[in-house]
Short mmCIF file of C-alpha atoms in Angstrom, two decimals:
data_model
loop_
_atom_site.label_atom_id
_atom_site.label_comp_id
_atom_site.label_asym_id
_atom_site.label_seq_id
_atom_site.Cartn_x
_atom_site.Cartn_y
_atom_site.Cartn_z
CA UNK P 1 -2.85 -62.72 -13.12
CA UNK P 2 -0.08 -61.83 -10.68
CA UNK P 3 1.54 -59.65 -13.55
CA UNK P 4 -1.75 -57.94 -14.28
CA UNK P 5 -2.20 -56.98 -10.32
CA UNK P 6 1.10 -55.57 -10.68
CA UNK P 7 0.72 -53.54 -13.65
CA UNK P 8 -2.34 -52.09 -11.86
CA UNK P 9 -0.66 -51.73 -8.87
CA UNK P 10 1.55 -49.46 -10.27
CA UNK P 11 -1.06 -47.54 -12.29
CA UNK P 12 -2.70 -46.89 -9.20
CA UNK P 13 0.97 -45.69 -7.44
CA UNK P 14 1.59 -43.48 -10.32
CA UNK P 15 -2.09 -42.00 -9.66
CA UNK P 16 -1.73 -41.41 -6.21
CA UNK P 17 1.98 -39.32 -6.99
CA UNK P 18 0.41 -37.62 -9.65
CA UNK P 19 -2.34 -35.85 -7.18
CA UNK P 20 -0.72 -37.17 -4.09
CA UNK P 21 1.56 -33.62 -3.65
CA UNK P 22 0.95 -31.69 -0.57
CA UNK P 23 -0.51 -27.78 -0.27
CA UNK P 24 2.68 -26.78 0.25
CA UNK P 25 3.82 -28.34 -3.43
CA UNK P 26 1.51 -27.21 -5.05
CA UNK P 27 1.77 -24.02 -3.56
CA UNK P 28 5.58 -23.98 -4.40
CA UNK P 29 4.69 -25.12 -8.28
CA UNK P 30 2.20 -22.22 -8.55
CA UNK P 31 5.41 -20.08 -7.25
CA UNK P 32 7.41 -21.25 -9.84
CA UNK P 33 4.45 -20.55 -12.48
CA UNK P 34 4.31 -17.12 -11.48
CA UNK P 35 8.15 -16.70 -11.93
CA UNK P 36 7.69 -17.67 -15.80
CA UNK P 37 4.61 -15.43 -15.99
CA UNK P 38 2.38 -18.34 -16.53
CA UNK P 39 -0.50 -17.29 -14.06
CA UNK P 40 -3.25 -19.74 -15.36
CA UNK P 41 -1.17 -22.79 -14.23
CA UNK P 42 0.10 -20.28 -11.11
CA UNK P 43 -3.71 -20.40 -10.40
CA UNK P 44 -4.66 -23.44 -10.42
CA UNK P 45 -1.59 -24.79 -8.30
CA UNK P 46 -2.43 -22.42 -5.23
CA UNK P 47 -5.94 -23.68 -6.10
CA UNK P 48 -5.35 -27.11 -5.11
CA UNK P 49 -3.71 -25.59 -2.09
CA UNK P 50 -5.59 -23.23 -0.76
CA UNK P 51 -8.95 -25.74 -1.13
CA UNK P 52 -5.93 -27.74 1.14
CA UNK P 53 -6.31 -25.00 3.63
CA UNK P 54 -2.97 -23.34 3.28
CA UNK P 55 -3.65 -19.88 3.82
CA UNK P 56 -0.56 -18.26 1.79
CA UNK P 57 -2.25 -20.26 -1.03
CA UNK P 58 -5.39 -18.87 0.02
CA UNK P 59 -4.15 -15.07 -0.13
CA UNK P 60 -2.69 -15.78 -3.92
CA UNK P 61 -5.97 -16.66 -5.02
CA UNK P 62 -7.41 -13.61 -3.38
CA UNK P 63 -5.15 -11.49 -5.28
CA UNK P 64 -5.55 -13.59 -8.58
CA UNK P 65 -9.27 -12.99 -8.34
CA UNK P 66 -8.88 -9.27 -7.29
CA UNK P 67 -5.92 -8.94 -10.59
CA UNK P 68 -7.46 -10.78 -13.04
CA UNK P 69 -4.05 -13.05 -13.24
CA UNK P 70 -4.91 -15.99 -14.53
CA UNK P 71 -8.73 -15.78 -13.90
CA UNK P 72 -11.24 -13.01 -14.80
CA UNK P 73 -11.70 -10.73 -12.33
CA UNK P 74 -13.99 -11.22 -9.25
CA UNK P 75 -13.62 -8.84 -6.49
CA UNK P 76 -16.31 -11.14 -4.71
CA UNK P 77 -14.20 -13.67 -4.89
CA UNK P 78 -11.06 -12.08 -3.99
CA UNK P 79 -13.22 -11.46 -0.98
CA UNK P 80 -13.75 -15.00 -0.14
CA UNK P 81 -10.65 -16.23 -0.55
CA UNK P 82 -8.75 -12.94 1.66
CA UNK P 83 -11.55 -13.71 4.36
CA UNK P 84 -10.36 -17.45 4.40
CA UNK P 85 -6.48 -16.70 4.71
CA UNK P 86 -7.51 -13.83 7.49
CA UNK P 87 -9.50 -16.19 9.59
CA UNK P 88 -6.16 -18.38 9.88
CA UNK P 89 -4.32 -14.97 11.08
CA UNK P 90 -2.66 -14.49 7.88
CA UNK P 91 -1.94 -10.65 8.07
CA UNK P 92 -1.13 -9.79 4.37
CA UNK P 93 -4.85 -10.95 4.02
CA UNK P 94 -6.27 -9.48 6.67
CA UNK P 95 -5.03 -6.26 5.48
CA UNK P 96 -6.26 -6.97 2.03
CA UNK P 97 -9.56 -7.84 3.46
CA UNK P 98 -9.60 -4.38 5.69
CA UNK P 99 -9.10 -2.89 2.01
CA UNK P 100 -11.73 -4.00 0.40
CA UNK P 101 -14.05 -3.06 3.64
CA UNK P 102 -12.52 0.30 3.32
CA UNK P 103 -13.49 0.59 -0.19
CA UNK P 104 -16.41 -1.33 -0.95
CA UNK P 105 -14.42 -3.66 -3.59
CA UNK P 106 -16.21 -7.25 -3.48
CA UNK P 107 -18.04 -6.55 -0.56
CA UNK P 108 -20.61 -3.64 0.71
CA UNK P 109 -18.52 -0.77 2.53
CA UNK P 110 -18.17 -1.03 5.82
CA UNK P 111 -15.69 1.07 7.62
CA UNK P 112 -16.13 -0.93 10.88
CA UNK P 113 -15.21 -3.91 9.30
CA UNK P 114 -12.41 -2.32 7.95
CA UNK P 115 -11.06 -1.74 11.40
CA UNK P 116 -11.52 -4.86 12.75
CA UNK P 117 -9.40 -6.43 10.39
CA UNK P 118 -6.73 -3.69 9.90
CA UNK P 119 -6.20 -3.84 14.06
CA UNK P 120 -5.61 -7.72 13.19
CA UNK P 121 -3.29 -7.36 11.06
CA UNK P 122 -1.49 -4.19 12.69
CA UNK P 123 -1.18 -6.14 16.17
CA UNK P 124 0.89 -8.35 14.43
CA UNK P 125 3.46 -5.28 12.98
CA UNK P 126 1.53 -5.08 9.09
CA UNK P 127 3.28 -1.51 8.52
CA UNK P 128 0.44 -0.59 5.74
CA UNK P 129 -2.72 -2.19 8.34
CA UNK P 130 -0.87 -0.12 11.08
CA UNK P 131 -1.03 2.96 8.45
CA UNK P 132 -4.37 2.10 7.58
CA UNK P 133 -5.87 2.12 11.59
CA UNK P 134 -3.95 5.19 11.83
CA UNK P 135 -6.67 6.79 8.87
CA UNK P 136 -9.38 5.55 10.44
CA UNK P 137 -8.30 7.19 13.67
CA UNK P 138 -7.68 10.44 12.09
CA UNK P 139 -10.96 10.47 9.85
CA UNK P 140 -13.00 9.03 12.50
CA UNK P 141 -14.06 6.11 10.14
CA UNK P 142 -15.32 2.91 11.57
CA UNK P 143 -14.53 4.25 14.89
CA UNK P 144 -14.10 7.35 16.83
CA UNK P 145 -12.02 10.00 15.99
CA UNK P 146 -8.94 10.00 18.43
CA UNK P 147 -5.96 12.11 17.10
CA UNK P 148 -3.74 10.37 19.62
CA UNK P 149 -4.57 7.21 18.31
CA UNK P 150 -3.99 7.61 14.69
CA UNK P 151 -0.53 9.28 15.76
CA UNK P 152 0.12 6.10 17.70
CA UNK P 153 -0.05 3.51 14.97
CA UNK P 154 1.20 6.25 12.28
CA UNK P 155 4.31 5.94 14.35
CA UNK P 156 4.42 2.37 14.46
CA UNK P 157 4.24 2.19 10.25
CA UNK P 158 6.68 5.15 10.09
CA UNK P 159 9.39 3.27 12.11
CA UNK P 160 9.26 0.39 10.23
CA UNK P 161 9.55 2.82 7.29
CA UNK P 162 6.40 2.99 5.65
CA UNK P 163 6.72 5.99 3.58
CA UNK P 164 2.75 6.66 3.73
CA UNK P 165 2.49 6.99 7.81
CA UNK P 166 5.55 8.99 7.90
CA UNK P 167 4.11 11.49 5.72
CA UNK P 168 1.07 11.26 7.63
CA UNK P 169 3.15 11.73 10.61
CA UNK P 170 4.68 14.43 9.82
CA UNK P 171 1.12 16.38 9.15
CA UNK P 172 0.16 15.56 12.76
CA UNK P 173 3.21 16.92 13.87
CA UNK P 174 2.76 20.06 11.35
CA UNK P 175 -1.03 20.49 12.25
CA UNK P 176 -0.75 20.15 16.27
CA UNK P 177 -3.68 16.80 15.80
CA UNK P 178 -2.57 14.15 18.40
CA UNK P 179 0.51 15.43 19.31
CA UNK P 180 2.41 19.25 19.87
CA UNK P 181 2.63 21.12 16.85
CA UNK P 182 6.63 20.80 16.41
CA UNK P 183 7.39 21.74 12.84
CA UNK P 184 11.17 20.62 13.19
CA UNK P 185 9.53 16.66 13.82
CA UNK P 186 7.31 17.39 10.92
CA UNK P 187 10.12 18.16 8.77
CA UNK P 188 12.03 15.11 10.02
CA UNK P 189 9.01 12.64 9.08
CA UNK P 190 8.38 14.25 5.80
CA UNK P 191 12.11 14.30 5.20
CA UNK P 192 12.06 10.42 5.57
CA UNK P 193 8.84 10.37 3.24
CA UNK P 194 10.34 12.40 0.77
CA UNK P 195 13.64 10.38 0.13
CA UNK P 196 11.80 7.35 -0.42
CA UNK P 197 9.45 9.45 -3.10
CA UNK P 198 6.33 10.06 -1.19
CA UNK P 199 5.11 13.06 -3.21
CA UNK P 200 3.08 14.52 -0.74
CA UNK P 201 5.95 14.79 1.57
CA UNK P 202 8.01 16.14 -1.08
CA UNK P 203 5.35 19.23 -1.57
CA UNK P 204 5.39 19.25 2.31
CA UNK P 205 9.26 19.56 2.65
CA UNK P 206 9.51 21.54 -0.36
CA UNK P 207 7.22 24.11 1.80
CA UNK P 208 8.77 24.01 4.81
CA UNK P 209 12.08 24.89 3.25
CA UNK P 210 10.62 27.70 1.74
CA UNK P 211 8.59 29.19 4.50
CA UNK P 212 11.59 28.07 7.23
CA UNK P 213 8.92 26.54 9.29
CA UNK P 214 11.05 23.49 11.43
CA UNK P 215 14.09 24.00 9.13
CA UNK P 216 16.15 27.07 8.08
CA UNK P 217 14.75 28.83 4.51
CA UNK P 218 16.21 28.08 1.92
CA UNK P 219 14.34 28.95 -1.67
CA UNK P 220 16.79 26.32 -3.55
CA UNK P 221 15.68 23.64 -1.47
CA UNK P 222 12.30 24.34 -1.53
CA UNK P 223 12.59 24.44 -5.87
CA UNK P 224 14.45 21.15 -5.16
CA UNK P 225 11.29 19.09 -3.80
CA UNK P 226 8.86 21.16 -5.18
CA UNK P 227 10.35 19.69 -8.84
CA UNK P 228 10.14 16.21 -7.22
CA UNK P 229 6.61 16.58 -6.83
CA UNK P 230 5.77 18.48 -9.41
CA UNK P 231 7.10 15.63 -11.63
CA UNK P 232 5.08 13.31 -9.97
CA UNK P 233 1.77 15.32 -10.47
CA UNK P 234 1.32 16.76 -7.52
CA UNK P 235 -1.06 19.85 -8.32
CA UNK P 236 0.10 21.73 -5.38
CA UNK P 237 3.94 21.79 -6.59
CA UNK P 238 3.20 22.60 -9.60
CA UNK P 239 1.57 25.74 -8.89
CA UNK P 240 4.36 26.30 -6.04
CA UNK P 241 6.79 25.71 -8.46
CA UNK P 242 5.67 27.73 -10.90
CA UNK P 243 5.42 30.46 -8.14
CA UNK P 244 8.85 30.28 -7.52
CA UNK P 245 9.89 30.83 -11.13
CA UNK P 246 7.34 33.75 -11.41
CA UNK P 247 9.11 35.12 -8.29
CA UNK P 248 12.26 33.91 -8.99
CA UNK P 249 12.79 32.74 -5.69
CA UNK P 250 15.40 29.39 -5.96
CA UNK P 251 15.79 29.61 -9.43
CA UNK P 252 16.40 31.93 -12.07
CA UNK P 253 13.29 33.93 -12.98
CA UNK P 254 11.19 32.54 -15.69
CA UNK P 255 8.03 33.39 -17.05
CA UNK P 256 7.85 30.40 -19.31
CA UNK P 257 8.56 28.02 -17.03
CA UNK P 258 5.95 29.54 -14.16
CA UNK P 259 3.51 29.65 -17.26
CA UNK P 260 4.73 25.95 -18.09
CA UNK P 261 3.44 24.88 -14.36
CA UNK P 262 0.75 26.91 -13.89
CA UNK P 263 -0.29 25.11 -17.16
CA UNK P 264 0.17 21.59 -15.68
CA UNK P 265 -1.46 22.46 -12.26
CA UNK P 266 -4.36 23.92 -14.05
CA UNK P 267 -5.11 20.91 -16.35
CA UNK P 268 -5.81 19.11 -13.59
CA UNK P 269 -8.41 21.15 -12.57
#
């Protein structure tokens, strides 16, 4: 009898460690899932710890759900789960959440929404949140428009360098919205865009250069980010690119090559 209670003893000890692990193992195991690309075990370790409560566990399942890793899509769900991260102050998942406001993924559209949880998450230094208020400032969306405003959290993405709000930076800067038109600080933000790939800041530059507004002209430079652009399909370069090689301003002139871009610009209507 005494060697049967201790055979079940131990049954019931090897039970316990088998489902015993804390959220944060589990959450760890799905981790480790995810680094071997196995996403339906990844998924149903955070499961066990975000129904635990942990809220980075929580946020994986959001983005899981919103994916399709590991689990068929469900933007409603993705929904639930960012909501239940966001209420615990998690900012990646606030910002997620502010998102799918923003676009009406999972949930009905709601720009206001959208603001409330992008100022959640940008009070606590989210660059893309801080980007995102910044929009809704600009556009007026979910709030009033207030040029000042959007400049103000623009700047906060764009110094933590957030290649997105420096572009947009730089257009409030180029434009005069929010701030003095300075075309030289417009150049700098698009400058810091543009290294870091930003295509629209790359068309920007590549305009600036050749117009000389905020920088001296130069028609080589301009060709130079133009091209950067343009190989990124921006629409815009291409036909300024092509422009220069009709003109042959930067570069050799070329009527192939203008033809080339105009033909690239155009297919995209």
């Amino acid at each position: 009898m005494r060697k049967l209670l201790s055979i079940i003893a131990l049954l019931i000890t090897v039970a316990i460690n088998a489902q015993g692990q804390t959220a944060t193992q589990w959450y760890n195991q799905g981790n480790a899932y995810v680094n071997q690309k196995n996403y339906n075990q990844a998924f149903q370790c955070y499961l066990k710890a975000a129904n635990m409560g942990l809220k980075e566990a929580q946020f994986n399942i959001g983005v899981f759900y919103y994916q399709g890793l590991g689990v068929s899509k469900n933007d409603a769900e993705a929904v639930k789960w960012y909501r239940k991260a966001a209420e615990q102050g998690y900012p990646n998942a606030q910002f997620n959440l502010s998102l799918c406001y923003a676009e009406g993924n999972g949930v009905a559209k709601n720009y206001a929404e959208a603001v409330k949880w992008y100022r959640k998450a940008a009070e606590q230094g989210n660059a893309d949140a801080q980007c995102g208020l910044g929009k809704c400032y600009y556009n007026g969306e979910g709030v009033s428009q207030n040029y000042a405003e959007a400049v103000k959290w623009f700047r906060k993405a764009a110094e933590q360098g957030d290649a997105k709000a420096q572009y947009n930076l730089g257009n409030c800067y180029y434009n005069g919205k929010g701030v003095s038109q300075n075309y030289a600080e417009a150049v700098k933000w698009y400058k810091k865009a543009a290294e870091q790939g930003y295509y629209g800041a790359q068309a920007c530059l590549g305009y600036c250069y050749y117009t000389g507004e905020g920088v001296a002209q130069n028609y080589a430079e301009a060709v130079k980010w133009y091209r950067k652009a343009a190989e990124q399909g921006d629409d815009n370069a291409q036909l300024k690119l092509g422009n220069c090689y009709y003109d042959g301003k930067g570069v050799s002139q070329n009527y192939a090559e203008a033809v080339k871009w105009f033909r690239k610009a155009a297919e995209q209507g």
